[in-house]
Short mmCIF file of C-alpha atoms and ligand atoms in Angstrom, two decimals:
data_model
loop_
_atom_site.label_atom_id
_atom_site.label_comp_id
_atom_site.label_asym_id
_atom_site.label_seq_id
_atom_site.Cartn_x
_atom_site.Cartn_y
_atom_site.Cartn_z
CA UNK A 1 0.00 0.00 0.00
CA UNK A 2 1.33 3.43 -0.91
CA UNK A 3 1.89 5.95 1.90
CA UNK A 4 -0.97 8.29 2.82
CA UNK A 5 -1.08 11.34 0.58
CA UNK A 6 -0.19 14.82 1.71
CA UNK A 7 0.05 18.09 -0.10
CA UNK A 8 3.83 17.63 0.04
CA UNK A 9 3.87 14.11 -1.40
CA UNK A 10 0.99 14.56 -3.85
CA UNK A 11 -0.56 11.47 -5.39
CA UNK A 12 1.66 9.89 -8.07
CA UNK A 13 -1.26 7.75 -9.23
CA UNK A 14 -4.64 9.36 -9.95
CA UNK A 15 -6.87 9.31 -6.85
CA UNK A 16 -9.41 7.20 -8.78
CA UNK A 17 -6.84 4.40 -8.67
CA UNK A 18 -5.21 5.18 -5.31
CA UNK A 19 -8.47 5.18 -3.30
CA UNK A 20 -11.37 2.70 -3.40
CA UNK A 21 -14.23 5.05 -2.48
CA UNK A 22 -14.75 8.79 -2.91
CA UNK A 23 -16.95 10.32 -0.21
CA UNK A 24 -18.20 13.34 -2.09
CA UNK A 25 -19.69 16.47 -0.66
CA UNK A 26 -22.33 17.76 -3.05
CA UNK A 27 -22.94 21.52 -3.02
CA UNK A 28 -19.77 23.19 -4.23
CA UNK A 29 -18.28 19.87 -5.42
CA UNK A 30 -20.70 18.02 -7.73
CA UNK A 31 -23.11 20.90 -8.23
CA UNK A 32 -23.50 24.56 -7.35
CA UNK A 33 -27.16 25.29 -6.74
CA UNK A 34 -29.16 23.34 -9.35
CA UNK A 35 -26.40 22.93 -11.94
CA UNK A 36 -23.54 20.47 -12.19
CA UNK A 37 -20.00 21.80 -11.92
CA UNK A 38 -18.86 21.62 -15.57
CA UNK A 39 -17.04 18.40 -16.37
CA UNK A 40 -17.65 16.77 -13.00
CA UNK A 41 -20.40 14.26 -14.01
CA UNK A 42 -18.17 12.96 -16.82
CA UNK A 43 -15.19 12.81 -14.47
CA UNK A 44 -17.18 10.85 -11.88
CA UNK A 45 -18.34 8.43 -14.60
CA UNK A 46 -14.70 7.90 -15.59
CA UNK A 47 -13.69 7.43 -11.94
CA UNK A 48 -16.39 4.76 -11.59
CA UNK A 49 -15.20 3.11 -14.80
CA UNK A 50 -11.71 3.01 -13.24
CA UNK A 51 -13.16 1.05 -10.30
CA UNK A 52 -13.72 3.82 -7.76
CA UNK A 53 -17.03 3.72 -5.89
CA UNK A 54 -18.88 6.89 -4.93
CA UNK A 55 -20.76 7.89 -1.78
CA UNK A 56 -22.48 11.23 -1.34
CA UNK A 57 -22.29 12.96 2.04
CA UNK A 58 -24.15 16.24 2.38
CA UNK A 59 -24.65 18.67 5.25
CA UNK A 60 -27.69 20.02 3.39
CA UNK A 61 -30.63 18.75 5.42
CA UNK A 62 -33.41 20.15 3.27
CA UNK A 63 -33.93 17.23 0.90
CA UNK A 64 -34.48 13.53 1.37
CA UNK A 65 -31.88 11.02 0.11
CA UNK A 66 -34.38 10.06 -2.63
CA UNK A 67 -34.61 13.67 -3.83
CA UNK A 68 -30.83 14.11 -3.71
CA UNK A 69 -30.30 10.87 -5.66
CA UNK A 70 -32.86 12.02 -8.24
CA UNK A 71 -31.06 15.33 -8.64
CA UNK A 72 -27.70 13.60 -9.06
CA UNK A 73 -29.11 11.16 -11.60
CA UNK A 74 -30.67 14.01 -13.58
CA UNK A 75 -27.26 15.72 -13.68
CA UNK A 76 -25.64 12.59 -15.13
CA UNK A 77 -24.34 11.07 -11.89
CA UNK A 78 -26.50 7.96 -11.43
CA UNK A 79 -27.21 7.44 -7.71
CA UNK A 80 -29.67 5.61 -5.49
CA UNK A 81 -31.00 6.77 -2.12
CA UNK A 82 -28.66 4.31 -0.38
CA UNK A 83 -25.65 6.10 -1.88
CA UNK A 84 -26.63 9.36 -0.13
CA UNK A 85 -26.19 10.34 3.51
CA UNK A 86 -27.72 13.61 4.66
CA UNK A 87 -27.14 15.48 7.88
CA UNK A 88 -30.86 15.11 8.63
CA UNK A 89 -30.34 11.35 8.81
CA UNK A 90 -27.34 11.85 11.10
CA UNK A 91 -29.35 14.16 13.37
CA UNK A 92 -32.29 11.76 13.49
CA UNK A 93 -30.01 8.84 14.41
CA UNK A 94 -28.36 10.86 17.18
CA UNK A 95 -31.70 12.08 18.58
CA UNK A 96 -33.26 8.59 18.50
CA UNK A 97 -30.20 7.19 20.33
CA UNK A 98 -30.28 10.04 22.86
CA UNK A 99 -33.99 10.34 23.56
CA UNK A 100 -35.44 7.01 22.45
CA UNK A 101 -37.73 5.95 19.63
CA UNK A 102 -41.13 7.64 19.68
CA UNK A 103 -39.82 10.86 21.27
CA UNK A 104 -41.61 14.02 20.13
CA UNK A 105 -39.39 16.24 17.98
CA UNK A 106 -40.05 19.62 16.38
CA UNK A 107 -38.39 19.93 12.94
CA UNK A 108 -37.19 23.25 11.56
CA UNK A 109 -36.12 23.13 7.93
CA UNK A 110 -37.03 21.55 4.61
CA UNK A 111 -39.00 18.34 4.08
CA UNK A 112 -35.83 16.28 4.49
CA UNK A 113 -35.65 17.07 8.20
CA UNK A 114 -39.13 15.77 9.10
CA UNK A 115 -38.77 12.78 6.75
CA UNK A 116 -35.53 11.69 8.42
CA UNK A 117 -37.04 12.04 11.90
CA UNK A 118 -40.03 9.89 10.92
CA UNK A 119 -37.76 7.30 9.28
CA UNK A 120 -35.78 7.04 12.53
CA UNK A 121 -38.96 6.26 14.50
CA UNK A 122 -39.37 9.69 16.08
CA UNK A 123 -42.70 11.51 16.38
CA UNK A 124 -42.81 14.78 14.45
CA UNK A 125 -44.75 17.65 16.05
CA UNK A 126 -45.48 21.10 14.68
CA UNK A 127 -45.75 23.30 17.76
CA UNK A 128 -43.88 24.03 20.97
CA UNK A 129 -47.15 23.34 22.86
CA UNK A 130 -47.00 19.72 21.64
CA UNK A 131 -44.16 19.14 24.11
CA UNK A 132 -41.17 18.26 21.88
CA UNK A 133 -38.12 17.00 23.76
CA UNK A 134 -35.86 18.11 20.91
CA UNK A 135 -35.78 20.67 18.11
CA UNK A 136 -33.89 19.46 15.04
CA UNK A 137 -32.89 22.37 12.84
CA UNK A 138 -31.61 21.97 9.27
CA UNK A 139 -31.42 24.02 6.13
CA UNK A 140 -34.60 24.84 4.24
CA UNK A 141 -35.40 27.71 1.94
CA UNK A 142 -38.83 28.02 3.55
CA UNK A 143 -37.50 28.57 7.07
CA UNK A 144 -38.81 31.87 8.34
CA UNK A 145 -39.90 33.76 11.43
CA UNK A 146 -42.74 31.41 12.36
CA UNK A 147 -40.58 28.26 12.46
CA UNK A 148 -37.75 30.06 14.26
CA UNK A 149 -40.17 31.42 16.87
CA UNK A 150 -41.56 27.91 17.46
CA UNK A 151 -38.03 26.60 17.93
CA UNK A 152 -37.15 29.37 20.40
CA UNK A 153 -40.22 28.63 22.55
CA UNK A 154 -39.59 24.87 22.49
CA UNK A 155 -35.93 25.23 23.48
CA UNK A 156 -36.83 27.70 26.21
CA UNK A 157 -39.31 25.07 27.49
CA UNK A 158 -36.50 22.56 27.78
CA UNK A 159 -36.25 20.88 24.37
CA UNK A 160 -32.72 19.93 23.26
CA UNK A 161 -31.58 22.11 20.34
CA UNK A 162 -29.95 19.91 17.68
CA UNK A 163 -28.46 21.38 14.49
CA UNK A 164 -27.85 19.23 11.43
CA UNK A 165 -24.86 21.47 10.68
CA UNK A 166 -23.59 24.96 11.32
CA UNK A 167 -22.26 25.94 7.88
CA UNK A 168 -22.69 29.72 7.97
CA UNK A 169 -23.01 29.92 4.19
CA UNK A 170 -24.04 27.88 1.17
CA UNK A 171 -22.41 28.40 -2.22
CA UNK A 172 -24.48 29.86 -5.06
CA UNK A 173 -23.85 31.30 -8.50
CA UNK A 174 -24.43 34.69 -6.79
CA UNK A 175 -21.77 34.05 -4.15
CA UNK A 176 -22.21 32.77 -0.59
CA UNK A 177 -25.78 32.91 0.76
CA UNK A 178 -27.09 32.31 4.33
CA UNK A 179 -26.66 28.70 5.39
CA UNK A 180 -28.14 26.71 8.27
CA UNK A 181 -25.53 28.00 10.69
CA UNK A 182 -26.81 31.54 10.26
CA UNK A 183 -30.37 30.42 11.05
CA UNK A 184 -29.24 28.24 13.98
CA UNK A 185 -27.45 31.33 15.27
CA UNK A 186 -30.76 33.19 15.40
CA UNK A 187 -32.24 30.56 17.74
CA UNK A 188 -29.17 30.14 19.93
CA UNK A 189 -28.66 33.89 20.25
CA UNK A 190 -32.11 34.15 21.85
CA UNK A 191 -32.09 30.96 23.95
CA UNK A 192 -28.46 31.28 25.04
CA UNK A 193 -28.06 27.52 24.44
CA UNK A 194 -25.35 26.09 22.25
CA UNK A 195 -26.82 23.48 19.87
CA UNK A 196 -25.69 19.88 19.58
CA UNK A 197 -24.25 19.65 16.04
CA UNK A 198 -24.51 16.29 14.27
CA UNK A 199 -23.38 16.96 10.68
CA UNK A 200 -19.84 17.39 9.39
CA UNK A 201 -17.26 17.92 10.92
CA UNK A 202 -18.71 15.35 13.33
CA UNK A 203 -17.25 12.13 11.86
CA UNK A 204 -20.51 10.15 12.12
CA UNK A 205 -21.62 10.72 8.51
CA UNK A 206 -18.28 9.83 6.95
CA UNK A 207 -18.05 6.80 9.23
CA UNK A 208 -21.54 5.67 8.18
CA UNK A 209 -20.62 6.07 4.52
CA UNK A 210 -17.43 4.04 5.07
CA UNK A 211 -19.50 1.34 6.80
CA UNK A 212 -22.07 1.20 3.99
CA UNK A 213 -19.50 1.05 1.20
CA UNK A 214 -16.95 -1.11 2.99
CA UNK A 215 -14.30 1.44 2.01
CA UNK A 216 -10.76 0.46 2.95
CA UNK A 217 -9.07 3.55 1.58
CA UNK A 218 -11.61 6.38 1.38
CA UNK A 219 -10.99 9.84 0.03
CA UNK A 220 -13.22 12.69 1.21
CA UNK A 221 -13.78 15.28 -1.51
CA UNK A 222 -15.10 18.62 -0.30
CA UNK A 223 -15.14 22.37 -0.79
CA UNK A 224 -15.29 23.46 2.83
CA UNK A 225 -12.45 23.40 5.37
CA UNK A 226 -14.37 23.45 8.67
CA UNK A 227 -16.80 20.67 7.68
CA UNK A 228 -15.49 18.43 4.87
CA UNK A 229 -11.77 18.60 5.57
CA UNK A 230 -11.99 18.63 9.37
CA UNK A 231 -14.61 15.86 9.15
CA UNK A 232 -12.24 13.76 7.03
CA UNK A 233 -9.42 14.22 9.54
CA UNK A 234 -11.68 13.27 12.44
CA UNK A 235 -12.84 10.17 10.53
CA UNK A 236 -9.22 9.23 9.73
CA UNK A 237 -9.73 9.62 5.97
CA UNK A 238 -7.59 11.41 3.38
CA UNK A 239 -9.07 14.57 1.90
CA UNK A 240 -9.14 16.47 -1.37
CA UNK A 241 -10.15 20.15 -1.39
CA UNK A 242 -11.73 21.51 -4.56
CA UNK A 243 -12.05 25.24 -5.26
CA UNK A 244 -15.48 25.09 -6.93
CA UNK A 245 -17.28 26.02 -3.70
CA UNK A 246 -16.81 28.34 -0.75
CA UNK A 247 -13.04 28.13 -0.10
CA UNK A 248 -10.65 30.48 -1.83
CA UNK A 249 -6.83 30.29 -1.83
CA UNK A 250 -6.38 33.01 0.80
CA UNK A 251 -8.62 31.14 3.27
CA UNK A 252 -6.78 27.89 2.51
CA UNK A 253 -3.33 29.35 3.11
CA UNK A 254 -4.40 30.63 6.56
CA UNK A 255 -6.01 27.33 7.57
CA UNK A 256 -5.24 25.86 10.99
CA UNK A 257 -3.84 22.29 11.02
CA UNK A 258 -7.21 20.51 11.35
CA UNK A 259 -8.48 22.31 8.23
CA UNK A 260 -5.54 21.46 5.96
CA UNK A 261 -6.41 19.08 3.10
CA UNK A 262 -4.12 16.30 1.83
CA UNK A 263 -4.75 17.15 -1.82
CA UNK A 264 -5.85 20.30 -3.64
CA UNK A 265 -7.35 20.92 -7.05
CA UNK A 266 -9.53 23.26 -9.05
CA UNK A 267 -12.39 20.74 -9.29
CA UNK A 268 -13.29 17.08 -8.83
CA UNK A 269 -12.01 16.26 -12.32
CA UNK A 270 -8.64 15.85 -10.59
CA UNK A 271 -9.73 12.39 -9.41
CA UNK A 272 -8.47 11.22 -12.80
CA UNK A 273 -4.98 12.74 -12.83
CA UNK A 274 -1.82 12.45 -10.70
CA UNK A 275 -1.23 15.22 -8.17
CA UNK A 276 2.25 16.78 -8.15
CA UNK A 277 4.57 16.63 -5.15
CA UNK A 278 6.12 19.68 -3.49
CA UNK A 279 9.89 19.27 -3.25
CA UNK A 280 12.50 20.93 -1.08
CA UNK A 281 14.96 22.94 -3.17
CA UNK A 282 17.72 25.38 -2.23
CA UNK A 283 16.12 28.04 -0.09
CA UNK A 284 12.52 27.05 -0.60
CA UNK A 285 9.80 24.66 -1.75
CA UNK A 286 9.04 23.90 -5.36
CA UNK A 287 6.01 22.48 -7.14
CA UNK A 288 6.17 22.19 -10.93
CA UNK A 289 7.48 25.52 -12.24
CA UNK A 290 6.73 27.39 -9.01
CA UNK A 291 8.91 28.11 -5.98
CA UNK A 292 8.04 29.67 -2.61
CA UNK A 293 10.95 31.10 -0.67
CA UNK A 294 11.18 33.18 2.50
CA UNK A 295 11.44 36.85 1.50
CA UNK A 296 13.69 39.33 3.25
CA UNK A 297 10.82 40.84 5.22
CA UNK A 298 9.98 38.82 8.33
CA UNK A 299 7.15 36.35 7.83
CA UNK A 300 6.80 37.04 4.11
CA UNK A 301 7.01 34.61 1.18
CA UNK A 302 8.38 35.29 -2.27
CA UNK A 303 6.68 33.34 -5.05
CA UNK A 304 8.33 32.86 -8.41
CA UNK A 305 7.39 31.09 -11.63
CA UNK A 306 10.11 29.52 -13.75
CA UNK A 307 9.41 30.78 -17.27
CA UNK A 308 11.71 28.15 -18.81
CA UNK A 309 9.40 25.33 -17.74
CA UNK A 310 6.81 24.61 -20.38
CA UNK A 311 4.43 22.45 -18.30
CA UNK A 312 1.82 24.88 -16.92
CA UNK A 313 0.37 22.25 -14.52
CA UNK A 314 -3.20 22.95 -13.46
CA UNK A 315 -2.51 26.55 -12.42
CA UNK A 316 -2.35 25.68 -8.71
CA UNK A 317 1.28 24.51 -8.30
CA UNK A 318 2.31 27.88 -6.86
CA UNK A 319 -0.46 27.65 -4.28
CA UNK A 320 0.65 24.11 -3.37
CA UNK A 321 4.23 25.32 -2.82
CA UNK A 322 3.00 28.25 -0.70
CA UNK A 323 0.70 26.06 1.41
CA UNK A 324 3.39 23.48 2.19
CA UNK A 325 5.91 26.23 3.02
CA UNK A 326 3.52 28.29 5.16
CA UNK A 327 2.02 25.29 6.96
CA UNK A 328 5.49 23.97 7.81
CA UNK A 329 6.30 27.31 9.36
CA UNK A 330 3.04 27.29 11.35
CA UNK A 331 2.58 23.67 12.45
CA UNK A 332 0.24 24.43 15.37
CA UNK A 333 -1.97 27.33 14.28
CA UNK A 334 -3.35 29.06 11.23
CA UNK A 335 -1.58 32.32 10.43
CA UNK A 336 -2.03 35.16 7.99
CA UNK A 337 0.31 34.82 5.03
CA UNK A 338 2.06 37.70 3.29
CA UNK A 339 3.23 36.87 -0.20
CA UNK A 340 5.20 38.90 -2.72
CA UNK A 341 5.61 38.11 -6.40
CA UNK A 342 9.08 37.75 -7.92
CA UNK A 343 7.84 38.09 -11.50
CA UNK A 344 4.76 39.16 -13.48
CA UNK A 345 3.47 35.58 -13.84
CA UNK A 346 3.51 35.11 -10.08
CA UNK A 347 1.94 38.56 -9.62
CA UNK A 348 -0.96 37.62 -11.85
CA UNK A 349 -1.49 34.37 -9.96
CA UNK A 350 -1.42 36.10 -6.57
CA UNK A 351 -3.97 38.66 -7.78
CA UNK A 352 -6.22 35.87 -9.02
CA UNK A 353 -5.96 34.05 -5.68
CA UNK A 354 -6.75 37.19 -3.67
CA UNK A 355 -3.35 37.09 -2.01
CA UNK A 356 -2.31 40.65 -1.52
CA UNK A 357 -1.74 43.43 -4.03
CA UNK A 358 -0.83 42.55 -7.59
CA UNK A 359 2.82 43.34 -7.01
CA UNK A 360 4.57 43.65 -10.33
CA UNK A 361 8.14 44.40 -9.35
CA UNK A 362 10.80 41.98 -8.27
CA UNK A 363 11.82 42.00 -4.66
CA UNK A 364 15.24 40.58 -5.42
MG1 LIG B 401 -20.06 21.88 0.05
#
């Protein structure tokens, strides 16, 4: 068996061959809003053809596994309900274990929340006066004042507040929009009670997906550091971060250790290609044509692109070199990174990644 991947070692064989199961996050990975990320359905079909199995693990609680599977199938990623794990299911399992089958529970969120509670043998109630012993809150576009007020009253009356997830945002073609975490925050700000969170990064969903698929070498593929990547680490799985969702390069570079992915790519199409290693060279770290070196100014990196190298890579080799260099320097905590460009190519990349001003001059 090959050693576990890391951003430094890359993946010499394509992940579709190096791992047996991909545990895919959905929003920001397979689709953004209603539409597939371009190229990803075809890439997933090729990964399956190469022998990789797929499981779908979503913190979005609004829809049932059946609805999610139908959406995936319509986008060209054939899936059955059993291939999908939602955070509503995870919350329902936790609540049934905690409070017993038949317990009265008030759902807040889309249809997927109530459906999961019923499927787990819990009794769904609509009002605080019905005496719920728990409130399970998940994402739903229809959540508004009336549902939030009901939740506040129930929690104040002693019901346990359970959140399917606390993602503050969801990705959309219009940029980040309010996620379940923002709505959970409304309830907890009034009740003063911290919710019990059952979705990612809690490892239960990834562990359940590993159990169902019998994965021996799973790879979590996600777009979010504090749920997908941290959840993978807590489940003991390798992780691949894709940049088609809510994480941008500046956020990634500053990530604390538990949020650092093992692999990085523009999108999930990278399941089909090798991932480059980051090598130590004189005075710095190099990936492909790109080198990150300590600059003269304290705590600053100098990024350069070697114009004599013709292989452009996937456009992220400079970011890989920076991440490995910066994370080595900050093994225990996330830290702000200052990066200067040594040449116009590096300057353009840094501007695109949102890493500081588009410095054009050389620092050397
Ligand atoms: Mg996502």
